[in-house]
Amino acid sequence: MRICIIGLGAVGQGVAQVFAMKRERIKKDYGLDLNLVAAADSRGAAICGDGLDPRLLLETKRNSGKVANYPEYGVPGISSLEVLDGVEYDCLVEVTPTNIEDGEPARSHMLKAMKNGKSVVTSNKGPLSLFFRELVGTAQNNDVEFKFEASVGGAMPIINFAHETLSGCEIKSVYGILNGTTNYILSRMAKEGSPYYQTLNEAQELGIAETNPSQDVDGIDAACKVVILANSIMKRDVTYKDVDVEGISRITPESIALAQKEGYLIKLIGEASPDSLEVSPRLVREGSPFSVDGTMNVATLKTDLADDVTVVGRGAGSIETASAILSDLISIWKARG
Ligand code: HSE
């Protein structure tokens, strides 16, 4: 499968790293050759029909900041849309930074790829939470695969899990911790009394926060995930603007200590139900499945047949998110052959 990656930030680099680690194993297990034919960032691209070396790509990006410095095959200044028009590939991995204002440039990248008959895998929450129906409809009209497991909960299985493992059930509501950065901050504040801003800086250094971290702390990132879940597993037709959102910036060390005294933790919870779309800090019982630490995410799906099903996993992180992208690529390969 010829793959084109647009975006070489934390997630894109994680994908390249996972390709380097797993290419041989995936070929052996599934007959799928992950052939990275192009990689683009905002300043150019590296393009090679015979395949780029993901290790060299990572080294080039990390050392020089630009994929266009890739030896021999670097193309400085070429735009991502030009790459998508000029390169022969089968599947786009779209991992540019989330833009919650208009979903760009990711929306244009994905629509172009789909209209050109290419499948798309993404972790990009902006376009999914603003233009979900347009993207899914364009994929259907062009008979291509469109997968986005990595957009919600990183490595925590939820979208494909609901569609495949719980396929006979109606999902009545979803309730969960859907943002790793705020969970990291809140659990560090609760356990070690770490100051808010210092912990936020650490989350940025770990590459788990969004490019603009206010998307995490103001609840925007979690709200995007609520929308993606509502649309994809509850068949609603909503956008980010339909969610009532409150972030964690008003949570003080004193309120955390007070909650702990009563046996509770404060967590940022996202909920999608037939009558509410909401993100807000709420109390969860210490020792409950929701008392997870660090970058863990957790979600309970309320179903008609299976009652409550709860999933847990690392909600953020470059390799963790790339693991979900890899599984989407494998399932496209299995579906298309
Ligand atoms: N910034 C996001 C988080 C990344 O902290 O959960 C994963 O979507």
XYZ file of C-alpha atoms and ligand atoms in Angstrom:
345
model
C 0.000 0.000 0.000
C 1.466 3.344 -1.072
C 1.037 5.831 1.758
C 1.299 9.586 1.833
C 1.605 11.321 5.232
C 0.661 14.977 5.506
C 1.811 16.494 8.815
C 5.023 15.596 10.596
C 4.294 16.794 14.136
C 4.078 14.479 17.149
C 1.522 12.137 15.548
C 3.105 12.102 12.060
C 6.495 11.334 13.566
C 4.886 8.582 15.647
C 3.475 7.065 12.455
C 6.917 7.139 10.788
C 8.433 5.551 13.887
C 5.799 2.817 13.982
C 6.382 2.117 10.254
C 10.106 1.726 11.000
C 9.370 -0.616 13.919
C 6.612 -2.719 12.326
C 7.010 -2.794 8.532
C 8.541 -6.265 8.366
C 6.140 -7.742 10.938
C 3.057 -6.313 9.168
C 4.286 -7.641 5.824
C 4.739 -11.086 7.323
C 1.441 -11.153 9.223
C -0.898 -9.492 6.708
C 0.983 -9.296 3.401
C 0.703 -5.510 3.742
C 3.769 -3.524 2.696
C 3.630 -0.069 4.295
C 5.319 1.827 1.479
C 5.759 5.462 2.494
C 5.941 7.240 -0.872
C 5.528 10.836 0.343
C 5.693 12.861 3.537
C 4.869 16.557 3.695
C 5.037 19.273 6.331
C 4.162 22.952 5.993
C 7.460 23.757 4.250
C 7.806 21.058 1.640
C 7.930 17.323 1.138
C 10.015 14.233 0.565
C 8.753 12.120 -2.328
C 10.025 8.778 -3.599
C 7.918 6.245 -5.520
C 10.172 3.402 -4.370
C 9.574 4.346 -0.750
C 11.161 6.683 1.771
C 13.147 5.308 4.697
C 11.029 6.242 7.755
C 14.119 6.317 10.005
C 15.933 8.741 7.706
C 12.747 10.801 7.419
C 12.534 11.110 11.210
C 16.205 11.954 11.509
C 15.869 14.628 8.819
C 12.788 16.169 10.439
C 14.242 16.075 13.949
C 17.657 17.452 12.969
C 16.653 20.124 10.474
C 12.950 20.766 11.179
C 12.035 20.170 7.519
C 11.200 16.992 5.614
C 12.331 18.779 2.429
C 15.932 18.300 3.620
C 15.537 14.532 3.052
C 18.585 13.526 1.005
C 18.018 13.370 -2.756
C 14.201 13.212 -2.586
C 13.416 16.461 -0.756
C 11.148 18.971 -2.545
C 11.326 22.363 -0.764
C 8.325 24.657 -1.027
C 5.883 22.189 -2.595
C 2.404 22.501 -1.045
C 0.550 19.565 0.461
C -2.221 19.911 -2.151
C 0.404 19.768 -4.927
C 1.831 16.625 -3.319
C -1.640 15.027 -3.305
C -2.106 15.876 -6.990
C 1.352 14.870 -8.124
C 2.105 11.659 -6.254
C 0.874 8.117 -6.994
C -0.448 6.739 -3.700
C -3.293 4.623 -2.288
C -3.962 6.045 1.165
C -3.558 9.440 2.804
C -2.609 9.664 6.485
C -3.776 13.173 7.447
C -2.176 14.316 10.713
C -1.787 18.084 10.440
C -2.576 20.178 13.568
C -6.249 20.373 14.546
C -7.973 23.568 13.480
C -11.302 24.041 15.207
C -12.177 27.282 13.374
C -12.585 25.922 9.838
C -10.968 22.477 9.845
C -8.264 23.587 7.403
C -5.960 22.595 5.848
C -6.964 19.053 6.821
C -10.489 19.250 5.363
C -9.156 20.207 1.914
C -6.471 17.512 2.065
C -8.997 14.798 2.891
C -11.621 15.906 0.352
C -9.011 16.084 -2.414
C -7.693 12.626 -1.597
C -11.200 11.120 -1.496
C -12.241 12.791 -4.760
C -9.063 11.379 -6.329
C -10.199 7.882 -5.234
C -7.801 7.509 -2.275
C -8.641 6.133 1.147
C -8.025 8.357 4.167
C -6.924 7.673 7.743
C -6.803 10.566 10.187
C -6.483 11.601 13.817
C -7.576 15.121 12.944
C -10.435 16.247 15.160
C -11.104 19.705 13.659
C -12.633 18.682 10.325
C -14.326 15.642 11.877
C -16.129 17.760 14.427
C -17.141 20.474 11.945
C -17.747 18.581 8.664
C -18.398 14.987 9.675
C -21.287 14.319 7.256
C -19.487 15.973 4.335
C -16.366 13.855 4.875
C -18.208 10.564 5.387
C -20.506 11.347 2.425
C -17.576 12.212 0.130
C -15.831 8.956 1.067
C -19.022 6.984 0.297
C -19.659 8.807 -2.990
C -16.125 8.071 -4.138
C -16.139 4.485 -2.854
C -13.072 4.931 -0.644
C -12.395 3.965 2.967
C -12.380 6.645 5.658
C -11.121 5.679 9.139
C -10.534 7.873 12.181
C -10.067 5.661 15.267
C -7.068 7.778 16.358
C -9.206 10.923 16.599
C -10.803 9.833 19.907
C -8.843 8.461 22.842
C -5.516 7.719 21.078
C -4.862 4.047 21.736
C -8.125 3.527 23.665
C -10.319 1.401 21.381
C -13.704 3.040 20.943
C -14.965 3.872 17.435
C -14.052 0.621 15.676
C -14.897 -1.229 18.908
C -18.429 0.206 18.836
C -18.836 -0.456 15.099
C -17.375 -3.946 15.087
C -17.419 -5.626 18.510
C -20.680 -3.946 19.588
C -22.149 -3.921 16.083
C -25.439 -5.544 17.162
C -26.021 -3.028 19.946
C -27.514 0.420 19.906
C -25.165 2.859 21.675
C -27.479 4.958 23.833
C -24.852 7.258 25.369
C -21.124 7.666 25.943
C -19.558 9.168 29.033
C -15.825 9.469 29.585
C -12.476 11.071 30.217
C -11.551 11.960 26.653
C -8.542 14.237 27.056
C -5.145 12.966 28.185
C -3.548 16.346 28.845
C -6.162 17.507 31.367
C -6.192 14.096 33.017
C -2.407 14.296 33.322
C -2.658 17.787 34.863
C -5.532 16.936 37.238
C -3.985 13.689 38.445
C -0.580 15.296 39.017
C -2.263 18.134 40.929
C -4.208 15.599 43.042
C -1.341 13.196 43.736
C 1.682 15.460 44.050
C 0.195 18.912 44.444
C 2.042 19.951 41.259
C 1.274 23.500 40.125
C -1.110 23.834 37.154
C 1.179 25.708 34.743
C 4.257 23.572 35.444
C 2.256 20.419 34.717
C 0.812 21.914 31.540
C 4.381 22.666 30.376
C 5.335 19.059 31.076
C 2.363 17.833 29.031
C 3.554 20.002 26.133
C 7.093 18.636 26.439
C 5.714 15.079 26.377
C 3.991 15.891 23.065
C 0.531 15.028 24.424
C -0.956 18.538 24.413
C -2.413 20.083 21.278
C -0.294 22.562 19.283
C -2.472 25.170 20.997
C -2.831 23.734 24.536
C -5.833 25.908 25.356
C -7.759 23.398 23.225
C -7.005 20.858 25.957
C -7.481 22.916 29.106
C -10.561 24.776 27.846
C -12.302 21.498 27.014
C -12.350 22.097 23.242
C -10.443 18.927 22.406
C -12.793 16.817 24.560
C -15.796 18.539 22.963
C -14.534 17.601 19.487
C -14.316 13.983 20.634
C -17.861 14.104 22.056
C -19.058 15.279 18.626
C -17.116 12.601 16.753
C -18.565 9.905 19.030
C -22.102 11.307 18.791
C -21.926 11.378 14.980
C -20.072 8.162 14.359
C -21.452 5.751 16.955
C -24.785 7.349 17.921
C -25.774 8.441 14.397
C -26.397 12.039 15.399
C -25.744 15.016 13.150
C -24.081 17.600 15.369
C -21.049 19.862 15.296
C -18.637 21.247 17.830
C -20.852 24.320 18.270
C -23.642 22.150 19.745
C -21.576 21.166 22.810
C -21.792 22.914 26.202
C -18.147 23.248 27.218
C -16.362 24.115 30.432
C -12.634 23.399 30.847
C -10.405 22.961 33.885
C -8.896 26.424 34.251
C -11.085 27.234 37.266
C -10.113 24.065 39.168
C -7.957 25.073 42.133
C -5.677 22.918 44.334
C -8.138 23.712 47.151
C -11.138 22.277 45.266
C -9.133 19.141 44.433
C -8.150 18.717 48.117
C -11.746 19.245 49.251
C -13.012 16.584 46.808
C -10.291 14.162 47.943
C -11.299 14.606 51.561
C -14.741 13.251 50.630
C -13.281 10.367 48.568
C -13.683 11.977 45.135
C -11.440 13.097 42.280
C -12.169 15.915 39.838
C -12.038 14.810 36.196
C -12.921 16.497 32.915
C -15.827 14.441 31.598
C -17.351 14.436 28.131
C -20.851 13.097 27.576
C -22.946 12.418 24.499
C -26.534 11.336 25.140
C -29.810 11.856 23.253
C -30.482 15.049 25.197
C -27.053 16.410 26.033
C -23.644 17.095 24.557
C -21.443 18.324 27.343
C -17.878 18.675 28.603
C -17.365 19.750 32.212
C -15.324 18.974 35.327
C -17.203 16.437 37.472
C -16.592 14.398 40.603
C -15.759 10.699 40.229
C -15.325 8.279 43.094
C -11.745 7.367 44.045
C -11.246 3.696 43.205
C -13.938 3.695 40.464
C -13.003 2.812 36.837
C -12.872 6.557 36.219
C -10.072 7.195 38.720
C -7.379 6.674 36.063
C -4.130 8.659 36.163
C -1.858 10.402 33.706
C -2.703 10.277 30.015
C -5.216 7.462 30.404
C -8.663 7.877 28.873
C -11.727 5.886 29.882
C -15.235 5.734 28.455
C -18.446 3.921 29.304
C -20.763 3.081 26.424
C -24.361 2.494 27.490
C -25.919 -0.031 25.145
C -29.321 -1.675 24.724
C -28.118 -5.306 24.700
C -24.730 -5.403 26.448
C -25.614 -2.907 29.207
C -22.555 -0.802 30.141
C -19.206 -1.492 28.490
C -16.162 0.429 29.721
C -12.927 0.833 27.767
C -9.613 2.236 29.031
C -6.349 3.108 27.286
C -3.683 5.721 26.671
C -5.526 8.708 25.260
C -2.542 10.679 24.031
C 1.039 10.212 22.947
C 2.752 9.963 19.626
C 3.289 6.181 19.428
C -0.028 5.391 21.134
C -1.959 7.499 18.624
C 0.069 6.028 15.768
C -0.982 2.543 16.922
C -4.601 3.432 16.130
C -3.591 4.817 12.727
C -1.708 1.613 11.985
C -4.719 -0.538 12.887
C -6.917 1.584 10.571
C -4.405 1.064 7.731
C -4.446 -2.681 8.334
C -8.227 -2.807 8.332
C -8.365 -0.842 5.052
C -5.897 -3.339 3.601
C -8.034 -6.240 4.784
C -11.210 -4.629 3.405
C -9.725 -3.702 0.030
C -7.214 -6.502 -0.363
N -4.218 16.628 23.212
C -4.967 15.428 23.151
C -5.136 14.862 24.543
C -4.257 14.449 22.243
O -4.474 15.365 25.454
O -5.940 13.980 24.756
C -5.057 13.233 21.891
O -6.226 13.548 21.215
